[in-house]
Amino acid sequence: MKRILITGASSGIGQQLALDYAADGWQVVAAGRDADKLAHALASINFEPCIFDMQEPAAIHKAVAELAPFDLVLLNAGNCEYIDDALHFDAELFARVINVNLVGTANCLPALLPRIKRGGRLAVVSSSVSFLPLPRSQAYGASKAGLDYLVRTLAIDLVPHQIAVSLIRPGFVDTPLTQKNDFAMPGQVTALKASAAIRQGLAKGKSEICFPFGLISTLRLLSWLPQGLWRRLAQRLVRSQP
Ligand SMILES: NC(=O)c1ccc[n+]([C@@H]2O[C@H](COP(=O)([O-])OP(=O)(O)OC[C@H]3O[C@@H](n4cnc5c(N)ncnc54)[C@H](OP(=O)(O)O)[C@@H]3O)[C@@H](O)[C@H]2O)c1
C-alpha cells in the first residue's frame, strides 16, 4: 500500500486530495493545524492525523518524527490575502503571506524530505498567479513565484537522492480560499476536478502540473506580451470589475 502525506488536508484542495487518495487505496497521513477540523473534514475515511502549524519548525519535527516513510509528500497548505492599497503598502500582510506560503513550505522540508522513500516524490502546490503580475497580488504572487523557484531548484538537487519533484500550478478552484474573492474568476473548477488533475499529473510523473487548460493557455499567451502592454490591459481589467 502506498503512503502519502498531505498538508492543508482540513479544507479545499487538500481535503479533496486526501479523500480521493484514500478512495484509491493509499494510506493517508493528513496534516492540519486543528485536530477537530481535520477529523470533521475527513470523517468518511481512515487516515493518520499529523497536527502542526507550518510556521513552527519544532512542532513539525515533533509531529513527523515517528512517521514511516512516504511514497509521496504533497505540500499543499497555503493562504491568500490581497494588497488593497498599494500606496499605503501593508508590509505586515506581505510578511504574513510569505511566512505561510513560502517560509512555511520550506519549514516542512528538513523534517519531511528525509522521510520520502528513494524513488518517491515531493509535490508542492503553487499557483498560476505567477504566470503574470496580477493586480493586488503583490504578496500572494511573490510567495508563489518564490515557491516556483524553490521547487524547480529542488528538482535539480534532489536527483542524486532519487526524489522526483512536481510543481502544481492551479487556476481558480472553488474552495473556502476563493469563496471570499469579490472578483470574476475565469475558468474556475471544483475541488473534485482539481484533485483529479493533480492526481493524474502525479501518476504520470509530470514535473509541472498546470490546469485548467483554457485559463493556463491564456495566461501563457498574455505572459509573452510586452510588459507595458500587459500593464495597460491589467488596468482595464481592474476598472471592469464589478
Ligand atoms: N483555491 C484556488 O483557487 C487556488 C488556486 C491556486 C493555488 N491554490 C493553492 O492551493 C492550496 C490550497 O488552497 P485551498 O484553495 O484548498 O485553500 P483552503 O480551503 O483555504 O485550505 C488551505 C489549507 O491550508 C492550511 N493552512 C493554512 N495556513 C496554515 C499553516 N500556517 N499551517 C498549516 N496549515 C495551514 C489550512 O489549514 P486550517 O484548516 O488549519 O486553516 C487549510 O487546510 C494553497 O497553497 C493555495 O495557495 C489555490
PDB file of N, CA, C and O and ligand atoms in Angstrom, residues 7-15 31-34 37-38 52-56 75-80 99-101 104-105 125-129 140 143-144 147 168-181 185 188-189 191, ligand 1:
ATOM      1  N   THR A   7      -0.370  18.188   3.328  1.00  0.00           N
ATOM      2  CA  THR A   7      -0.603  19.311   4.246  1.00  0.00           C
ATOM      3  C   THR A   7      -1.834  20.096   3.773  1.00  0.00           C
ATOM      4  O   THR A   7      -2.196  20.058   2.599  1.00  0.00           O
ATOM      5  N   GLY A   8      -2.470  20.788   4.713  1.00  0.00           N
ATOM      6  CA  GLY A   8      -3.679  21.544   4.378  1.00  0.00           C
ATOM      7  C   GLY A   8      -4.831  20.608   4.040  1.00  0.00           C
ATOM      8  O   GLY A   8      -5.681  20.934   3.196  1.00  0.00           O
ATOM      9  N   ALA A   9      -4.883  19.461   4.725  1.00  0.00           N
ATOM     10  CA  ALA A   9      -5.894  18.438   4.384  1.00  0.00           C
ATOM     11  C   ALA A   9      -7.242  18.708   5.038  1.00  0.00           C
ATOM     12  O   ALA A   9      -8.182  17.945   4.833  1.00  0.00           O
ATOM     13  N   SER A  10      -7.344  19.792   5.808  1.00  0.00           N
ATOM     14  CA  SER A  10      -8.600  20.058   6.525  1.00  0.00           C
ATOM     15  C   SER A  10      -9.612  20.809   5.672  1.00  0.00           C
ATOM     16  O   SER A  10     -10.741  21.030   6.106  1.00  0.00           O
ATOM     17  N   SER A  11      -9.219  21.222   4.453  1.00  0.00           N
ATOM     18  CA  SER A  11     -10.098  22.110   3.688  1.00  0.00           C
ATOM     19  C   SER A  11      -9.732  22.077   2.204  1.00  0.00           C
ATOM     20  O   SER A  11      -8.595  21.734   1.831  1.00  0.00           O
ATOM     21  N   GLY A  12     -10.701  22.433   1.345  1.00  0.00           N
ATOM     22  CA  GLY A  12     -10.434  22.713  -0.059  1.00  0.00           C
ATOM     23  C   GLY A  12      -9.730  21.606  -0.835  1.00  0.00           C
ATOM     24  O   GLY A  12     -10.109  20.431  -0.780  1.00  0.00           O
ATOM     25  N   ILE A  13      -8.683  21.993  -1.561  1.00  0.00           N
ATOM     26  CA  ILE A  13      -7.972  21.067  -2.451  1.00  0.00           C
ATOM     27  C   ILE A  13      -7.332  19.925  -1.654  1.00  0.00           C
ATOM     28  O   ILE A  13      -7.406  18.757  -2.050  1.00  0.00           O
ATOM     29  N   GLY A  14      -6.722  20.250  -0.527  1.00  0.00           N
ATOM     30  CA  GLY A  14      -6.043  19.232   0.282  1.00  0.00           C
ATOM     31  C   GLY A  14      -7.022  18.201   0.829  1.00  0.00           C
ATOM     32  O   GLY A  14      -6.738  16.998   0.839  1.00  0.00           O
ATOM     33  N   GLN A  15      -8.177  18.681   1.270  1.00  0.00           N
ATOM     34  CA  GLN A  15      -9.226  17.775   1.779  1.00  0.00           C
ATOM     35  C   GLN A  15      -9.651  16.807   0.673  1.00  0.00           C
ATOM     36  O   GLN A  15      -9.745  15.593   0.882  1.00  0.00           O
ATOM     37  N   ALA A  31      -2.233  16.248   7.274  1.00  0.00           N
ATOM     38  CA  ALA A  31      -1.670  17.266   8.164  1.00  0.00           C
ATOM     39  C   ALA A  31      -2.576  18.496   8.201  1.00  0.00           C
ATOM     40  O   ALA A  31      -3.123  18.909   7.171  1.00  0.00           O
ATOM     41  N   GLY A  32      -2.728  19.048   9.388  1.00  0.00           N
ATOM     42  CA  GLY A  32      -3.514  20.265   9.574  1.00  0.00           C
ATOM     43  C   GLY A  32      -3.159  20.887  10.916  1.00  0.00           C
ATOM     44  O   GLY A  32      -2.397  20.303  11.694  1.00  0.00           O
ATOM     45  N   ARG A  33      -3.735  22.064  11.149  1.00  0.00           N
ATOM     46  CA  ARG A  33      -3.422  22.740  12.430  1.00  0.00           C
ATOM     47  C   ARG A  33      -4.384  22.348  13.530  1.00  0.00           C
ATOM     48  O   ARG A  33      -4.068  22.442  14.707  1.00  0.00           O
ATOM     49  N   ASP A  34      -5.603  21.924  13.127  1.00  0.00           N
ATOM     50  CA  ASP A  34      -6.682  21.766  14.094  1.00  0.00           C
ATOM     51  C   ASP A  34      -7.227  20.332  13.985  1.00  0.00           C
ATOM     52  O   ASP A  34      -7.849  19.969  12.974  1.00  0.00           O
ATOM     53  N   LYS A  37     -11.063  19.966  13.313  1.00  0.00           N
ATOM     54  CA  LYS A  37     -11.447  20.359  11.947  1.00  0.00           C
ATOM     55  C   LYS A  37     -11.038  19.264  10.953  1.00  0.00           C
ATOM     56  O   LYS A  37     -11.789  18.914  10.040  1.00  0.00           O
ATOM     57  N   LEU A  38      -9.836  18.715  11.166  1.00  0.00           N
ATOM     58  CA  LEU A  38      -9.322  17.650  10.296  1.00  0.00           C
ATOM     59  C   LEU A  38     -10.222  16.412  10.394  1.00  0.00           C
ATOM     60  O   LEU A  38     -10.610  15.821   9.373  1.00  0.00           O
ATOM     61  N   PHE A  52       0.269  20.094  13.028  1.00  0.00           N
ATOM     62  CA  PHE A  52       1.306  21.121  13.211  1.00  0.00           C
ATOM     63  C   PHE A  52       0.937  22.379  12.442  1.00  0.00           C
ATOM     64  O   PHE A  52       0.166  22.333  11.476  1.00  0.00           O
ATOM     65  N   ASP A  53       1.513  23.500  12.895  1.00  0.00           N
ATOM     66  CA  ASP A  53       1.433  24.761  12.160  1.00  0.00           C
ATOM     67  C   ASP A  53       2.746  24.888  11.381  1.00  0.00           C
ATOM     68  O   ASP A  53       3.826  24.740  11.971  1.00  0.00           O
ATOM     69  N   MET A  54       2.662  25.159  10.080  1.00  0.00           N
ATOM     70  CA  MET A  54       3.863  25.224   9.235  1.00  0.00           C
ATOM     71  C   MET A  54       4.811  26.343   9.658  1.00  0.00           C
ATOM     72  O   MET A  54       5.944  26.397   9.189  1.00  0.00           O
ATOM     73  N   GLN A  55       4.335  27.243  10.501  1.00  0.00           N
ATOM     74  CA  GLN A  55       5.193  28.339  10.934  1.00  0.00           C
ATOM     75  C   GLN A  55       6.010  27.973  12.179  1.00  0.00           C
ATOM     76  O   GLN A  55       6.741  28.810  12.693  1.00  0.00           O
ATOM     77  N   GLU A  56       5.869  26.723  12.635  1.00  0.00           N
ATOM     78  CA  GLU A  56       6.587  26.290  13.841  1.00  0.00           C
ATOM     79  C   GLU A  56       7.450  25.065  13.529  1.00  0.00           C
ATOM     80  O   GLU A  56       6.996  23.918  13.672  1.00  0.00           O
ATOM     81  N   LEU A  75       2.915  19.024  -0.404  1.00  0.00           N
ATOM     82  CA  LEU A  75       2.843  20.246   0.414  1.00  0.00           C
ATOM     83  C   LEU A  75       1.863  21.207  -0.262  1.00  0.00           C
ATOM     84  O   LEU A  75       2.194  21.837  -1.273  1.00  0.00           O
ATOM     85  N   ASN A  76       0.676  21.269   0.306  1.00  0.00           N
ATOM     86  CA  ASN A  76      -0.435  21.991  -0.333  1.00  0.00           C
ATOM     87  C   ASN A  76      -0.897  23.189   0.485  1.00  0.00           C
ATOM     88  O   ASN A  76      -1.416  24.155  -0.063  1.00  0.00           O
ATOM     89  N   ALA A  77      -0.689  23.166   1.812  1.00  0.00           N
ATOM     90  CA  ALA A  77      -1.267  24.204   2.678  1.00  0.00           C
ATOM     91  C   ALA A  77      -0.808  25.595   2.253  1.00  0.00           C
ATOM     92  O   ALA A  77       0.338  25.790   1.837  1.00  0.00           O
ATOM     93  N   GLY A  78      -1.707  26.543   2.344  1.00  0.00           N
ATOM     94  CA  GLY A  78      -1.350  27.910   1.996  1.00  0.00           C
ATOM     95  C   GLY A  78      -2.493  28.855   2.282  1.00  0.00           C
ATOM     96  O   GLY A  78      -3.597  28.430   2.650  1.00  0.00           O
ATOM     97  N   ASN A  79      -2.209  30.134   2.110  1.00  0.00           N
ATOM     98  CA  ASN A  79      -3.198  31.160   2.426  1.00  0.00           C
ATOM     99  C   ASN A  79      -3.125  32.250   1.356  1.00  0.00           C
ATOM    100  O   ASN A  79      -2.120  32.382   0.678  1.00  0.00           O
ATOM    101  N   CYS A  80      -4.183  33.029   1.219  1.00  0.00           N
ATOM    102  CA  CYS A  80      -4.162  34.128   0.244  1.00  0.00           C
ATOM    103  C   CYS A  80      -4.748  35.390   0.869  1.00  0.00           C
ATOM    104  O   CYS A  80      -5.853  35.351   1.434  1.00  0.00           O
ATOM    105  N   ASN A  99       5.296  34.255   4.936  1.00  0.00           N
ATOM    106  CA  ASN A  99       5.658  33.332   6.022  1.00  0.00           C
ATOM    107  C   ASN A  99       4.874  32.034   5.966  1.00  0.00           C
ATOM    108  O   ASN A  99       5.404  30.979   6.292  1.00  0.00           O
ATOM    109  N   VAL A 100       3.619  32.090   5.578  1.00  0.00           N
ATOM    110  CA  VAL A 100       2.846  30.838   5.480  1.00  0.00           C
ATOM    111  C   VAL A 100       3.232  30.099   4.200  1.00  0.00           C
ATOM    112  O   VAL A 100       3.680  28.954   4.233  1.00  0.00           O
ATOM    113  N   ASN A 101       3.081  30.762   3.058  1.00  0.00           N
ATOM    114  CA  ASN A 101       3.192  30.046   1.781  1.00  0.00           C
ATOM    115  C   ASN A 101       4.620  29.637   1.436  1.00  0.00           C
ATOM    116  O   ASN A 101       4.841  28.508   0.968  1.00  0.00           O
ATOM    117  N   GLY A 104       6.748  28.749   5.339  1.00  0.00           N
ATOM    118  CA  GLY A 104       6.063  27.594   5.942  1.00  0.00           C
ATOM    119  C   GLY A 104       6.322  26.321   5.160  1.00  0.00           C
ATOM    120  O   GLY A 104       6.582  25.261   5.732  1.00  0.00           O
ATOM    121  N   THR A 105       6.279  26.422   3.828  1.00  0.00           N
ATOM    122  CA  THR A 105       6.555  25.246   2.999  1.00  0.00           C
ATOM    123  C   THR A 105       8.008  24.810   3.187  1.00  0.00           C
ATOM    124  O   THR A 105       8.290  23.615   3.354  1.00  0.00           O
ATOM    125  N   VAL A 125       2.151  22.612  -4.037  1.00  0.00           N
ATOM    126  CA  VAL A 125       1.093  23.381  -4.697  1.00  0.00           C
ATOM    127  C   VAL A 125       1.467  24.863  -4.681  1.00  0.00           C
ATOM    128  O   VAL A 125       1.527  25.499  -3.627  1.00  0.00           O
ATOM    129  N   SER A 126       1.753  25.388  -5.883  1.00  0.00           N
ATOM    130  CA  SER A 126       1.994  26.815  -6.062  1.00  0.00           C
ATOM    131  C   SER A 126       0.708  27.405  -6.632  1.00  0.00           C
ATOM    132  O   SER A 126      -0.379  27.124  -6.111  1.00  0.00           O
ATOM    133  N   SER A 127       0.792  28.158  -7.716  1.00  0.00           N
ATOM    134  CA  SER A 127      -0.422  28.755  -8.288  1.00  0.00           C
ATOM    135  C   SER A 127      -0.122  29.264  -9.693  1.00  0.00           C
ATOM    136  O   SER A 127       1.038  29.555 -10.031  1.00  0.00           O
ATOM    137  N   SER A 128      -1.174  29.449 -10.492  1.00  0.00           N
ATOM    138  CA  SER A 128      -0.999  30.040 -11.822  1.00  0.00           C
ATOM    139  C   SER A 128      -0.815  31.553 -11.716  1.00  0.00           C
ATOM    140  O   SER A 128      -0.558  32.212 -12.717  1.00  0.00           O
ATOM    141  N   VAL A 129      -0.948  32.123 -10.505  1.00  0.00           N
ATOM    142  CA  VAL A 129      -0.781  33.574 -10.331  1.00  0.00           C
ATOM    143  C   VAL A 129       0.597  34.028 -10.806  1.00  0.00           C
ATOM    144  O   VAL A 129       0.767  35.154 -11.275  1.00  0.00           O
ATOM    145  N   TYR A 140       0.645  37.476  -2.414  1.00  0.00           N
ATOM    146  CA  TYR A 140       0.357  36.094  -2.823  1.00  0.00           C
ATOM    147  C   TYR A 140       1.241  35.700  -4.010  1.00  0.00           C
ATOM    148  O   TYR A 140       1.847  34.628  -4.022  1.00  0.00           O
ATOM    149  N   SER A 143       4.837  35.191  -3.044  1.00  0.00           N
ATOM    150  CA  SER A 143       5.022  33.931  -2.297  1.00  0.00           C
ATOM    151  C   SER A 143       5.022  32.742  -3.255  1.00  0.00           C
ATOM    152  O   SER A 143       5.816  31.809  -3.102  1.00  0.00           O
ATOM    153  N   LYS A 144       4.160  32.772  -4.272  1.00  0.00           N
ATOM    154  CA  LYS A 144       4.072  31.630  -5.183  1.00  0.00           C
ATOM    155  C   LYS A 144       5.214  31.647  -6.203  1.00  0.00           C
ATOM    156  O   LYS A 144       5.699  30.591  -6.605  1.00  0.00           O
ATOM    157  N   LEU A 147       7.959  30.136  -4.433  1.00  0.00           N
ATOM    158  CA  LEU A 147       7.775  28.672  -4.368  1.00  0.00           C
ATOM    159  C   LEU A 147       8.193  28.011  -5.682  1.00  0.00           C
ATOM    160  O   LEU A 147       8.820  26.952  -5.673  1.00  0.00           O
ATOM    161  N   ILE A 168       2.912  22.176  -8.787  1.00  0.00           N
ATOM    162  CA  ILE A 168       1.494  22.184  -9.174  1.00  0.00           C
ATOM    163  C   ILE A 168       1.006  23.630  -9.203  1.00  0.00           C
ATOM    164  O   ILE A 168       1.158  24.367  -8.232  1.00  0.00           O
ATOM    165  N   ARG A 169       0.424  24.034 -10.358  1.00  0.00           N
ATOM    166  CA  ARG A 169       0.014  25.433 -10.534  1.00  0.00           C
ATOM    167  C   ARG A 169      -1.449  25.501 -10.966  1.00  0.00           C
ATOM    168  O   ARG A 169      -1.756  25.629 -12.155  1.00  0.00           O
ATOM    169  N   PRO A 170      -2.367  25.445  -9.976  1.00  0.00           N
ATOM    170  CA  PRO A 170      -3.791  25.502 -10.339  1.00  0.00           C
ATOM    171  C   PRO A 170      -4.216  26.905 -10.740  1.00  0.00           C
ATOM    172  O   PRO A 170      -3.648  27.908 -10.295  1.00  0.00           O
ATOM    173  N   GLY A 171      -5.278  26.951 -11.573  1.00  0.00           N
ATOM    174  CA  GLY A 171      -6.013  28.196 -11.782  1.00  0.00           C
ATOM    175  C   GLY A 171      -6.981  28.348 -10.611  1.00  0.00           C
ATOM    176  O   GLY A 171      -6.718  27.872  -9.510  1.00  0.00           O
ATOM    177  N   PHE A 172      -8.140  28.993 -10.861  1.00  0.00           N
ATOM    178  CA  PHE A 172      -9.102  29.198  -9.771  1.00  0.00           C
ATOM    179  C   PHE A 172      -9.831  27.889  -9.438  1.00  0.00           C
ATOM    180  O   PHE A 172     -10.344  27.218 -10.332  1.00  0.00           O
ATOM    181  N   VAL A 173      -9.856  27.562  -8.144  1.00  0.00           N
ATOM    182  CA  VAL A 173     -10.563  26.370  -7.669  1.00  0.00           C
ATOM    183  C   VAL A 173     -11.571  26.831  -6.616  1.00  0.00           C
ATOM    184  O   VAL A 173     -11.248  27.685  -5.771  1.00  0.00           O
ATOM    185  N   ASP A 174     -12.773  26.270  -6.670  1.00  0.00           N
ATOM    186  CA  ASP A 174     -13.818  26.666  -5.720  1.00  0.00           C
ATOM    187  C   ASP A 174     -13.541  26.045  -4.345  1.00  0.00           C
ATOM    188  O   ASP A 174     -13.787  24.853  -4.129  1.00  0.00           O
ATOM    189  N   THR A 175     -12.989  26.835  -3.437  1.00  0.00           N
ATOM    190  CA  THR A 175     -12.654  26.380  -2.071  1.00  0.00           C
ATOM    191  C   THR A 175     -12.924  27.555  -1.118  1.00  0.00           C
ATOM    192  O   THR A 175     -13.138  28.692  -1.578  1.00  0.00           O
ATOM    193  N   PRO A 176     -12.842  27.333   0.195  1.00  0.00           N
ATOM    194  CA  PRO A 176     -13.015  28.470   1.118  1.00  0.00           C
ATOM    195  C   PRO A 176     -12.047  29.622   0.828  1.00  0.00           C
ATOM    196  O   PRO A 176     -12.369  30.784   1.059  1.00  0.00           O
ATOM    197  N   LEU A 177     -10.873  29.297   0.271  1.00  0.00           N
ATOM    198  CA  LEU A 177      -9.890  30.353  -0.035  1.00  0.00           C
ATOM    199  C   LEU A 177     -10.403  31.325  -1.097  1.00  0.00           C
ATOM    200  O   LEU A 177     -10.184  32.531  -1.012  1.00  0.00           O
ATOM    201  N   THR A 178     -11.101  30.805  -2.121  1.00  0.00           N
ATOM    202  CA  THR A 178     -11.594  31.673  -3.202  1.00  0.00           C
ATOM    203  C   THR A 178     -13.029  32.147  -2.950  1.00  0.00           C
ATOM    204  O   THR A 178     -13.469  33.103  -3.597  1.00  0.00           O
ATOM    205  N   GLN A 179     -13.720  31.482  -2.017  1.00  0.00           N
ATOM    206  CA  GLN A 179     -15.119  31.875  -1.786  1.00  0.00           C
ATOM    207  C   GLN A 179     -15.212  33.295  -1.213  1.00  0.00           C
ATOM    208  O   GLN A 179     -16.261  33.927  -1.266  1.00  0.00           O
ATOM    209  N   LYS A 180     -14.103  33.822  -0.685  1.00  0.00           N
ATOM    210  CA  LYS A 180     -14.128  35.205  -0.174  1.00  0.00           C
ATOM    211  C   LYS A 180     -13.741  36.230  -1.246  1.00  0.00           C
ATOM    212  O   LYS A 180     -13.774  37.430  -0.993  1.00  0.00           O
ATOM    213  N   ASN A 181     -13.371  35.760  -2.459  1.00  0.00           N
ATOM    214  CA  ASN A 181     -12.993  36.705  -3.529  1.00  0.00           C
ATOM    215  C   ASN A 181     -14.204  37.482  -4.041  1.00  0.00           C
ATOM    216  O   ASN A 181     -15.287  36.925  -4.169  1.00  0.00           O
ATOM    217  N   MET A 185     -13.739  35.022 -11.546  1.00  0.00           N
ATOM    218  CA  MET A 185     -12.659  34.016 -11.551  1.00  0.00           C
ATOM    219  C   MET A 185     -12.838  33.118 -12.774  1.00  0.00           C
ATOM    220  O   MET A 185     -13.480  32.067 -12.696  1.00  0.00           O
ATOM    221  N   GLN A 188     -13.002  28.827 -13.388  1.00  0.00           N
ATOM    222  CA  GLN A 188     -12.952  28.195 -12.060  1.00  0.00           C
ATOM    223  C   GLN A 188     -13.422  26.736 -12.129  1.00  0.00           C
ATOM    224  O   GLN A 188     -14.402  26.425 -12.795  1.00  0.00           O
ATOM    225  N   VAL A 189     -12.693  25.843 -11.424  1.00  0.00           N
ATOM    226  CA  VAL A 189     -13.076  24.422 -11.398  1.00  0.00           C
ATOM    227  C   VAL A 189     -13.411  24.014  -9.963  1.00  0.00           C
ATOM    228  O   VAL A 189     -13.070  24.716  -9.006  1.00  0.00           O
ATOM    229  N   ALA A 191     -13.137  21.529  -6.557  1.00  0.00           N
ATOM    230  CA  ALA A 191     -12.014  20.851  -5.890  1.00  0.00           C
ATOM    231  C   ALA A 191     -11.890  19.416  -6.396  1.00  0.00           C
ATOM    232  O   ALA A 191     -10.782  18.866  -6.483  1.00  0.00           O
TER     233      ALA A 191
HETATM  234  N1  LIG B   1      -8.361  27.751  -4.486  1.00  0.00           N
HETATM  235  C1  LIG B   1      -7.672  28.233  -5.519  1.00  0.00           C
HETATM  236  O1  LIG B   1      -8.241  28.832  -6.470  1.00  0.00           O
HETATM  237  C2  LIG B   1      -6.187  28.042  -5.583  1.00  0.00           C
HETATM  238  C3  LIG B   1      -5.543  28.383  -6.787  1.00  0.00           C
HETATM  239  C4  LIG B   1      -4.171  28.215  -6.891  1.00  0.00           C
HETATM  240  C5  LIG B   1      -3.462  27.714  -5.821  1.00  0.00           C
HETATM  241  N2  LIG B   1      -4.104  27.399  -4.665  1.00  0.00           N
HETATM  242  C6  LIG B   1      -3.303  26.886  -3.556  1.00  0.00           C
HETATM  243  O2  LIG B   1      -3.821  25.645  -3.146  1.00  0.00           O
HETATM  244  C7  LIG B   1      -3.503  25.426  -1.772  1.00  0.00           C
HETATM  245  C8  LIG B   1      -4.766  25.012  -1.035  1.00  0.00           C
HETATM  246  O3  LIG B   1      -5.696  26.072  -1.126  1.00  0.00           O
HETATM  247  P1  LIG B   1      -7.273  25.891  -0.958  1.00  0.00           P
HETATM  248  O4  LIG B   1      -7.888  26.684  -2.025  1.00  0.00           O
HETATM  249  O5  LIG B   1      -7.605  24.469  -0.784  1.00  0.00           O
HETATM  250  O6  LIG B   1      -7.480  26.717   0.401  1.00  0.00           O
HETATM  251  P2  LIG B   1      -8.247  26.402   1.772  1.00  0.00           P
HETATM  252  O7  LIG B   1      -9.502  25.671   1.514  1.00  0.00           O
HETATM  253  O8  LIG B   1      -8.307  27.713   2.486  1.00  0.00           O
HETATM  254  O9  LIG B   1      -7.237  25.425   2.533  1.00  0.00           O
HETATM  255  C9  LIG B   1      -5.991  25.887   2.997  1.00  0.00           C
HETATM  256  C10 LIG B   1      -5.372  24.830   3.867  1.00  0.00           C
HETATM  257  O10 LIG B   1      -4.083  25.287   4.295  1.00  0.00           O
HETATM  258  C11 LIG B   1      -3.992  25.135   5.695  1.00  0.00           C
HETATM  259  N3  LIG B   1      -3.104  26.129   6.316  1.00  0.00           N
HETATM  260  C12 LIG B   1      -3.163  27.475   6.190  1.00  0.00           C
HETATM  261  N4  LIG B   1      -2.214  28.049   6.945  1.00  0.00           N
HETATM  262  C13 LIG B   1      -1.542  27.029   7.555  1.00  0.00           C
HETATM  263  C14 LIG B   1      -0.456  26.961   8.456  1.00  0.00           C
HETATM  264  N5  LIG B   1       0.167  28.070   8.916  1.00  0.00           N
HETATM  265  N6  LIG B   1      -0.020  25.748   8.888  1.00  0.00           N
HETATM  266  C15 LIG B   1      -0.622  24.631   8.458  1.00  0.00           C
HETATM  267  N7  LIG B   1      -1.658  24.615   7.595  1.00  0.00           N
HETATM  268  C16 LIG B   1      -2.109  25.813   7.155  1.00  0.00           C
HETATM  269  C17 LIG B   1      -5.405  25.322   6.203  1.00  0.00           C
HETATM  270  O11 LIG B   1      -5.488  24.752   7.491  1.00  0.00           O
HETATM  271  P3  LIG B   1      -6.565  25.272   8.578  1.00  0.00           P
HETATM  272  O12 LIG B   1      -7.780  24.489   8.273  1.00  0.00           O
HETATM  273  O13 LIG B   1      -5.926  24.916   9.869  1.00  0.00           O
HETATM  274  O14 LIG B   1      -6.717  26.750   8.374  1.00  0.00           O
HETATM  275  C18 LIG B   1      -6.193  24.569   5.137  1.00  0.00           C
HETATM  276  O15 LIG B   1      -6.193  23.175   5.391  1.00  0.00           O
HETATM  277  C19 LIG B   1      -2.891  26.746  -1.268  1.00  0.00           C
HETATM  278  O16 LIG B   1      -1.492  26.638  -1.272  1.00  0.00           O
HETATM  279  C20 LIG B   1      -3.343  27.761  -2.308  1.00  0.00           C
HETATM  280  O17 LIG B   1      -2.467  28.852  -2.410  1.00  0.00           O
HETATM  281  C21 LIG B   1      -5.456  27.542  -4.530  1.00  0.00           C
END
